[in-house]
Short mmCIF file of C-alpha atoms in Angstrom, two decimals:
data_model
loop_
_atom_site.label_atom_id
_atom_site.label_comp_id
_atom_site.label_asym_id
_atom_site.label_seq_id
_atom_site.Cartn_x
_atom_site.Cartn_y
_atom_site.Cartn_z
CA MET A 1 60.03 -17.63 67.23
CA ASN A 2 62.49 -15.12 65.61
CA THR A 3 61.19 -12.98 62.61
CA ALA A 4 63.73 -15.14 60.83
CA LYS A 5 62.82 -18.70 61.19
CA LYS A 6 59.08 -17.51 60.63
CA THR A 7 59.62 -16.03 57.00
CA ASN A 8 61.82 -19.28 56.46
CA ILE A 9 58.52 -20.94 57.86
CA LEU A 10 56.17 -18.47 55.47
CA ASN A 11 58.41 -18.42 52.11
CA ILE A 12 58.70 -22.80 52.34
CA GLY A 13 54.53 -23.02 52.24
CA LYS A 14 54.60 -20.40 50.25
CA ILE A 15 56.47 -21.64 47.69
CA VAL A 16 55.21 -24.94 48.07
CA SER A 17 51.19 -24.02 47.81
CA LYS A 18 52.56 -22.67 44.70
CA ILE A 19 53.66 -25.90 43.66
CA LEU A 20 50.85 -27.73 45.10
CA GLU A 21 48.25 -25.61 42.72
CA ILE A 22 50.54 -25.71 39.87
CA ILE A 23 50.96 -29.56 39.53
CA CYS A 24 47.19 -29.64 40.24
CA TRP A 25 46.06 -28.17 37.05
CA MET A 26 48.26 -30.37 35.14
CA GLY A 27 46.61 -32.66 37.38
CA VAL A 28 43.09 -31.53 35.28
CA ALA A 29 45.50 -31.63 31.74
CA ALA A 30 45.66 -35.22 32.41
CA LEU A 31 42.38 -36.30 33.50
CA LEU A 32 40.56 -33.90 31.04
CA PHE A 33 43.24 -35.37 28.49
CA SER A 34 42.50 -38.86 30.07
CA ALA A 35 38.56 -38.07 28.86
CA VAL A 36 38.26 -37.39 25.97
CA ALA A 37 40.87 -39.68 24.80
CA GLY A 38 38.08 -43.05 25.86
CA ILE A 39 35.65 -40.99 25.15
CA PHE A 40 37.15 -40.82 21.48
CA ASN A 41 38.69 -44.49 21.82
CA PRO A 42 36.98 -46.44 24.32
CA GLU A 43 39.70 -49.36 23.89
CA TRP A 44 42.38 -46.52 24.66
CA MET A 45 40.32 -46.76 28.14
CA THR A 46 40.49 -50.25 28.56
CA GLN A 47 43.70 -50.63 28.77
CA ASN A 48 44.82 -47.92 29.98
CA MET A 49 42.24 -46.96 33.06
CA ILE A 50 40.22 -49.84 34.06
CA ALA A 51 43.18 -52.08 33.00
CA ASP A 52 44.44 -50.46 36.67
CA GLY A 53 41.68 -51.34 38.58
CA GLY A 54 41.85 -48.39 40.80
CA LEU A 55 41.50 -44.76 41.09
CA THR A 56 41.81 -42.21 44.18
CA MET A 57 40.86 -38.77 43.64
CA ASN A 58 39.35 -36.31 46.23
CA GLY A 59 39.21 -39.25 49.33
CA VAL A 60 37.19 -41.66 46.95
CA GLU A 61 39.72 -44.81 46.32
CA MET A 62 37.05 -45.70 43.51
CA GLN A 63 38.82 -49.74 42.81
CA ILE A 64 37.52 -50.75 38.93
CA ASN A 65 36.84 -53.60 37.58
CA GLN A 66 36.08 -55.01 33.81
CA ASN A 67 32.22 -54.92 35.05
CA ALA A 68 33.07 -50.54 34.28
CA SER A 69 31.42 -48.91 32.53
CA LEU A 70 32.88 -46.30 30.03
CA ALA A 71 30.55 -44.19 31.93
CA SER A 72 31.31 -44.73 34.40
CA VAL A 73 34.81 -44.05 33.92
CA ILE A 74 35.22 -40.90 32.63
CA ILE A 75 32.52 -39.28 34.88
CA VAL A 76 35.41 -40.43 37.62
CA LEU A 77 37.67 -38.53 35.37
CA LEU A 78 35.17 -36.03 35.43
CA GLY A 79 34.94 -36.11 38.84
CA GLY A 80 38.70 -36.43 40.16
CA VAL A 81 39.22 -32.65 37.88
CA ILE A 82 36.07 -31.42 39.10
CA GLY A 83 38.24 -31.30 41.97
CA PHE A 84 42.26 -30.96 41.45
CA VAL A 85 40.52 -27.82 40.35
CA THR A 86 38.88 -26.96 43.37
CA LEU A 87 42.19 -28.15 44.78
CA ALA A 88 43.69 -25.36 42.28
CA LEU A 89 42.10 -23.20 44.21
CA LEU A 90 43.13 -24.12 47.52
CA PHE A 91 46.36 -24.12 46.70
CA HIS A 92 45.98 -20.75 45.41
CA ASN A 93 43.96 -18.53 48.85
CA MET A 94 46.56 -20.78 50.99
CA HIS A 95 49.68 -19.34 49.25
CA LYS A 96 47.73 -15.37 48.42
CA VAL A 97 47.26 -15.80 52.26
CA LEU A 98 51.05 -16.37 52.94
CA THR A 99 52.21 -13.99 50.50
CA ARG A 100 49.91 -11.64 52.37
CA ALA A 101 51.67 -13.14 55.94
CA MET A 102 55.02 -12.00 54.37
CA GLN A 103 54.15 -8.80 53.88
CA GLY A 104 53.28 -8.43 57.10
CA GLU A 105 49.67 -8.31 56.43
CA TYR A 106 48.09 -10.76 58.92
CA PHE A 107 44.38 -10.03 59.42
CA THR A 108 43.38 -8.37 57.03
CA GLU A 109 39.65 -8.86 55.80
CA GLY A 110 41.49 -10.74 51.87
CA ASN A 111 42.58 -13.08 54.60
CA ILE A 112 39.69 -13.48 56.12
CA THR A 113 37.83 -14.12 52.37
CA ARG A 114 41.05 -16.82 51.94
CA ILE A 115 40.69 -19.13 54.82
CA GLU A 116 36.57 -19.09 54.25
CA ARG A 117 37.43 -19.94 51.58
CA ILE A 118 39.75 -21.91 52.38
CA GLY A 119 37.76 -24.01 54.40
CA TRP A 120 34.42 -24.79 52.62
CA LEU A 121 37.25 -26.50 49.37
CA SER A 122 38.30 -28.92 51.96
CA ILE A 123 34.67 -29.05 52.79
CA LEU A 124 33.94 -29.55 49.30
CA MET A 125 36.20 -31.99 48.35
CA PRO A 126 34.34 -34.82 50.08
CA VAL A 127 31.29 -34.19 48.61
CA ILE A 128 32.71 -33.76 45.58
CA GLY A 129 34.14 -38.24 45.96
CA PHE A 130 30.34 -38.33 46.77
CA VAL A 131 29.08 -37.65 44.69
CA THR A 132 31.71 -38.69 41.90
CA SER A 133 30.62 -41.84 43.57
CA VAL A 134 27.62 -42.19 43.30
CA LEU A 135 26.58 -40.49 40.18
CA ALA A 136 29.88 -43.88 39.21
CA LYS A 137 27.40 -46.21 40.43
CA ILE A 138 25.00 -45.28 39.21
CA PHE A 139 25.61 -44.67 35.34
CA GLY A 140 28.69 -48.13 35.84
CA GLY A 141 26.34 -50.41 37.98
CA PRO A 142 26.50 -51.16 41.94
CA ASP A 143 29.38 -54.78 41.38
CA ALA A 144 31.12 -51.80 38.95
CA LEU A 145 33.41 -49.69 42.07
CA GLU A 146 34.12 -50.00 44.79
CA ILE A 147 33.72 -47.34 47.00
CA SER A 148 34.84 -45.57 50.23
CA VAL A 149 34.57 -41.84 50.69
CA ASP A 150 37.08 -40.16 53.50
CA LEU A 151 35.87 -37.31 55.11
CA THR A 152 39.15 -35.50 56.83
CA GLY A 153 38.38 -32.84 54.30
CA ILE A 154 35.15 -31.95 56.03
CA VAL A 155 37.06 -31.76 59.91
CA MET A 156 39.92 -29.57 58.47
CA GLY A 157 37.29 -27.53 56.70
CA ILE A 158 35.32 -26.95 59.62
CA LEU A 159 38.61 -26.12 61.80
CA VAL A 160 39.66 -24.16 59.43
CA MET A 161 36.65 -21.84 59.02
CA CYS A 162 37.13 -21.91 63.19
CA LEU A 163 40.67 -20.59 62.32
CA SER A 164 38.27 -18.20 59.73
CA GLN A 165 36.49 -16.25 62.33
CA PHE A 166 39.89 -15.65 65.36
CA PHE A 167 41.47 -14.08 62.11
CA ALA A 168 38.09 -11.54 61.67
CA HIS A 169 38.64 -11.39 65.21
CA GLY A 170 42.56 -10.08 65.07
CA VAL A 171 40.61 -7.82 62.22
CA LYS A 172 38.77 -5.99 64.84
CA LEU A 173 41.02 -5.89 67.42
CA GLU A 174 43.28 -4.42 65.59
CA ASN A 175 41.49 -1.57 63.55
CA ASP A 176 40.63 -0.56 67.17
CA VAL A 177 43.88 -0.91 68.24
CA ASP A 178 44.25 1.14 65.71
CA GLY A 179 41.46 4.12 66.47
CA LEU A 180 43.05 4.51 70.17
CA VAL A 181 46.70 5.54 68.50
#
């Protein structure tokens, strides 16, 4: 692959990861607003959140019906906040890796740490969703929510963790070559 094409791909990835990070932080703000509005005005929550019938966050899809308690909806929203923060951190680390790569710094200890962090954050996403759904089920009752969990994040996280080990090997090889010269 030629250098210009590589640079374009890295630049696009860098821009997209920063945009997605910003969108995640906006999602945090929106969900916090919704949770606070629901606490202070439960009727607003019933009209605006439960009326729509569903939330999908962190690989967990929850169909909320009128039997859902305010507590379960607040738990889902706060779980979404934690999920969005996790996702924002994932995109932040991705942006840093791509920034370093554009500077020609592929195999660095910092990138290994960031890539490992991306892997852990990917694994954490469905875990957050599962814990959120269990808590919402406990507080909302068995008939209040339908739950489905997507485990794709765990698989991707494991793959990224393996990739970080390839980068660690690259750092070792680069250090060995530098020691020979």
